[in-house]
Amino acid sequence: MKINTICCLGAGYVGGPTMALIAAKCPHLKVIVADLNERRIAAWNSDTLPVYEPDLDKVVAEARGRNLHFTTDIRGAIVEAEMVFVSVGTPTKSYGIGAGRAADLCYIESAARTIAEVSQGHKIIVEKSTIPVKTASAIKTILEANSSPSATFEVLSNPEFLAEGTAIEDLEDPDRILIGGENTPGGHLAVEALASIYANWVPRERIITTNLWSSELSKIVANAFLSQRISSINSISALCEATGADVKEVARAIGMDQRIGPRFLRASVGFGGSCFQKDLLNLVYLCESFHLPEVAEYWSQVVKINDWQKSRFVGRIVRTLFNTVTNKRIAVLGFAFKKDTNDTRETAAINVCRDLLRERARIAVYDPQVTADGIRQELLAAGVEPALLDSHLEICPDAYAASEGAHALAVLTEWDEFAALDFPRIHTLMVKPAFVFDGRAILPHDELQVLGFECFTIGKGL
Ligand code: UDX
Ligand code: ADP
């Protein structure tokens, strides 16, 4: 099947960068990205993209207007495309059955209904969003029950494994491309049509194909394993702090065992991001639904340790600051869930700032990419009263402004610039004793100690 035009529903952190890269690598293909959100589409069509990713602007500049188009005309985009990617959000349900655990599929369902409504002829529908196992069959049922008799569909699962902050690198040189499809002649043709798009820049041996359910499940399991490694090392960070071991040394020593490997062993104030917690909760819900309570309990511990790690960090700050932070200014460095992104979904900073505000600390936040409005909205959504935000939250233009008059400095995101700050200047600006809580273990601690800072480092202690 020859594909000339593809479209993607959802111009978010996944849909936008993925389609931009496909367009850049496949100039012969017309790529249309469609979203309901007018502001988002306007931003994709401007010089200030709605997603911050290193080198994304270059990729977009290369293809936009040539074969990459951003539009709010969702129906028009579907009509024109032979292949439709679905990359709409799938947040954790906040209401009803499965609240707090199951994925909310309302955006997926509404996208499927729109596709059904306007489609004629044959189309390949590609699920990109992370979704619970067996969603493909639900999508297919909706499509077939609501479309015109002339319309036929193949549904594929093609989960995205890119990590934010390295999206372009990950898309250009993926460890693997996973495509799940039905074991029928039509399914095989659809899988091959998608594989041949990726084959424009990905070696064939890295494009693997499976059945639909294996593909859907693999995405959730990959994220569960990755986040499990972080909760494992974070649980050990607490033991290191208690015993005088250094978690970085432990991670290095175990990571040199080739069976364990060195990556994803950085202890932190807790993992965040739109995927890890959501997919773990999804996995737990799935196991419960299939009457596997022991498996559900096993994976739910990964989330519990992560929550504990965040509250443990706040507890440490409060205890160290003589058991009270009331009206003390605390400089918070970093709000994004990791460096090199402006994404704040599920960031550990939300819990840390919320809990410090509830202790009546005055918070001065600086993040190089997150907007003041973004920070405020996250804290409001986390239940912090607006009046408390007005009186106790300040968003600062840089780390020095945040440090002025602060009793403590807390590093929550591992932005490179934080390790290279002018610490003698910061020490002068702060109230003494000047405390540092390094939730990412990235600061030059020897230098800080010489300057007279009192340093706490995650996984190392005071
Ligand atoms: C993750 C998966 O890596 C990716 O494959 C999937 O497609 C989406 O989910 P992402 O959430 O963008 O990607 O970033 P990732 O680099 O995995 O980091 C997630 C969180 O874990 C961040 O908060 C990060 O700071 C934290 N982390 C990561 C650690 O605390 N320690 C580590 O060693 C690695
Ligand atoms: P992700 O991180 O998975 O990319 P985002 O929340 O960043 O998730 O992006 C999802 C996007 O999908 C949002 O911009 C939202 O407006 C868009 N969206 C939701 N439903 C539809 C739909 N039916 N058609 C097109 N776009 C949609």
XYZ file of N, CA and C and ligand atoms in Angstrom, residues 8-17 33-38 40-41 44 51 71-72 74 78 85-91 106-114 128-130 164 274-275 278 343 345, ligand 2:
174
model
N -1.611 13.282 11.967
C -1.493 12.904 13.372
C -2.485 13.723 14.168
N -3.345 13.073 14.931
C -4.276 13.780 15.808
C -3.592 13.955 17.155
N -3.364 15.210 17.540
C -2.657 15.489 18.791
C -1.283 16.054 18.498
N -1.098 17.344 18.841
C 0.180 18.013 18.581
C 0.884 18.280 19.898
N 0.983 17.244 20.736
C 1.598 17.403 22.049
C 3.078 17.047 22.037
N 3.574 16.626 23.204
C 4.995 16.300 23.359
C 5.401 15.095 22.510
N 4.452 14.215 22.222
C 4.766 13.051 21.401
C 4.470 13.344 19.924
N 3.221 13.743 19.628
C 2.805 13.940 18.236
C 3.651 14.976 17.512
N 3.890 16.117 18.126
C 4.614 17.211 17.456
C 6.017 16.789 17.017
N 6.892 16.440 17.989
C 8.261 16.077 17.608
C 8.324 14.850 16.683
N -0.258 17.673 11.004
C -0.476 17.490 12.440
C -1.693 18.319 12.827
N -2.708 17.673 13.383
C -3.962 18.375 13.672
C -4.280 18.295 15.164
N -4.734 19.400 15.708
C -5.073 19.430 17.136
C -6.280 20.339 17.332
N -7.086 20.019 18.362
C -8.256 20.839 18.699
C -7.837 22.186 19.267
N -6.656 22.192 19.872
C -6.216 23.355 20.627
C -5.613 24.416 19.687
N -6.374 25.506 19.494
C -5.943 26.526 18.524
C -4.635 27.186 18.923
N -2.212 25.935 20.655
C -1.091 25.029 20.429
C -0.682 25.014 18.953
N -1.693 24.952 18.088
C -1.384 24.923 16.649
C -0.745 26.240 16.221
N 2.809 26.068 17.148
C 3.604 25.217 16.241
C 3.891 25.942 14.929
N 6.537 23.212 22.614
C 7.295 22.172 23.307
C 8.757 22.570 23.242
N -2.388 22.175 11.763
C -3.722 22.719 11.485
C -4.715 22.348 12.588
N -5.803 23.111 12.656
C -6.904 22.725 13.551
C -8.013 22.025 12.748
N -9.148 19.167 11.764
C -8.938 17.746 12.035
C -9.595 16.877 10.971
N -7.834 14.190 8.295
C -8.143 12.747 8.251
C -8.540 12.349 6.822
N -2.263 8.779 12.581
C -1.672 8.490 13.890
C -2.560 9.130 14.956
N -2.780 8.406 16.042
C -3.568 8.971 17.139
C -2.620 9.202 18.311
N -2.385 10.484 18.602
C -1.414 10.839 19.640
C -2.026 11.840 20.594
N -3.253 11.552 21.007
C -3.963 12.433 21.946
C -3.598 12.005 23.368
N -3.865 12.855 24.339
C -3.470 12.535 25.715
C -4.290 11.381 26.298
N -3.663 10.635 27.211
C -4.383 9.577 27.935
C -4.044 9.711 29.427
N -4.536 10.787 30.057
C -4.201 10.999 31.470
C -4.840 9.935 32.362
N -11.187 8.995 27.051
C -12.214 9.800 26.375
C -11.658 10.497 25.138
N -10.370 10.924 25.182
C -9.821 11.617 23.998
C -9.599 10.631 22.851
N -9.185 9.402 23.220
C -8.976 8.368 22.198
C -10.320 8.046 21.535
N -11.326 7.871 22.375
C -12.631 7.498 21.815
C -13.156 8.609 20.914
N -13.026 9.845 21.363
C -13.577 10.927 20.541
C -12.784 11.042 19.234
N -11.464 10.801 19.288
C -10.678 10.817 18.038
C -11.168 9.706 17.109
N -11.417 8.514 17.671
C -11.862 7.383 16.846
C -13.212 7.699 16.191
N -14.090 8.348 16.946
C -15.414 8.675 16.389
C -15.284 9.691 15.254
N -14.377 10.659 15.419
C -14.183 11.631 14.328
C -13.631 10.932 13.088
N -0.463 5.807 18.813
C 0.847 6.254 19.317
C 0.756 6.515 20.811
N -0.426 6.981 21.241
C -0.585 7.287 22.663
C -0.386 6.012 23.468
N 0.119 6.162 24.690
C 0.210 5.005 25.574
C -1.184 4.672 26.051
N 11.583 12.749 26.854
C 11.631 14.193 26.686
C 13.026 14.711 27.023
N 5.038 12.405 32.238
C 3.656 12.033 31.935
C 3.480 10.519 31.861
N 4.576 9.761 31.808
C 4.438 8.334 31.507
C 4.591 7.386 32.691
N 1.755 7.083 35.366
C 0.515 6.724 34.667
C 0.555 5.264 34.209
N 8.325 20.555 30.403
C 7.183 19.754 30.848
C 7.201 19.624 32.378
N 4.535 17.823 33.983
C 3.545 16.825 34.401
C 4.157 15.842 35.405
P 1.472 13.638 24.872
O 2.521 13.897 25.901
O 0.988 12.204 24.868
O 1.863 14.102 23.506
P -0.198 16.001 25.263
O -1.215 16.224 26.326
O 1.044 16.829 25.232
O 0.157 14.436 25.323
O -0.893 16.170 23.836
C -2.112 15.634 23.482
C -2.788 16.608 22.497
O -3.919 15.946 21.925
C -3.320 17.892 23.117
O -2.714 19.009 22.491
C -4.853 17.853 22.847
O -5.395 19.113 22.539
C -4.910 16.934 21.639
N -6.206 16.264 21.410
C -7.033 15.685 22.306
N -8.099 15.132 21.686
C -7.960 15.341 20.353
C -8.713 15.009 19.172
N -9.840 14.319 19.241
N -8.229 15.395 17.978
C -7.074 16.087 17.881
N -6.312 16.429 18.940
C -6.736 16.076 20.166
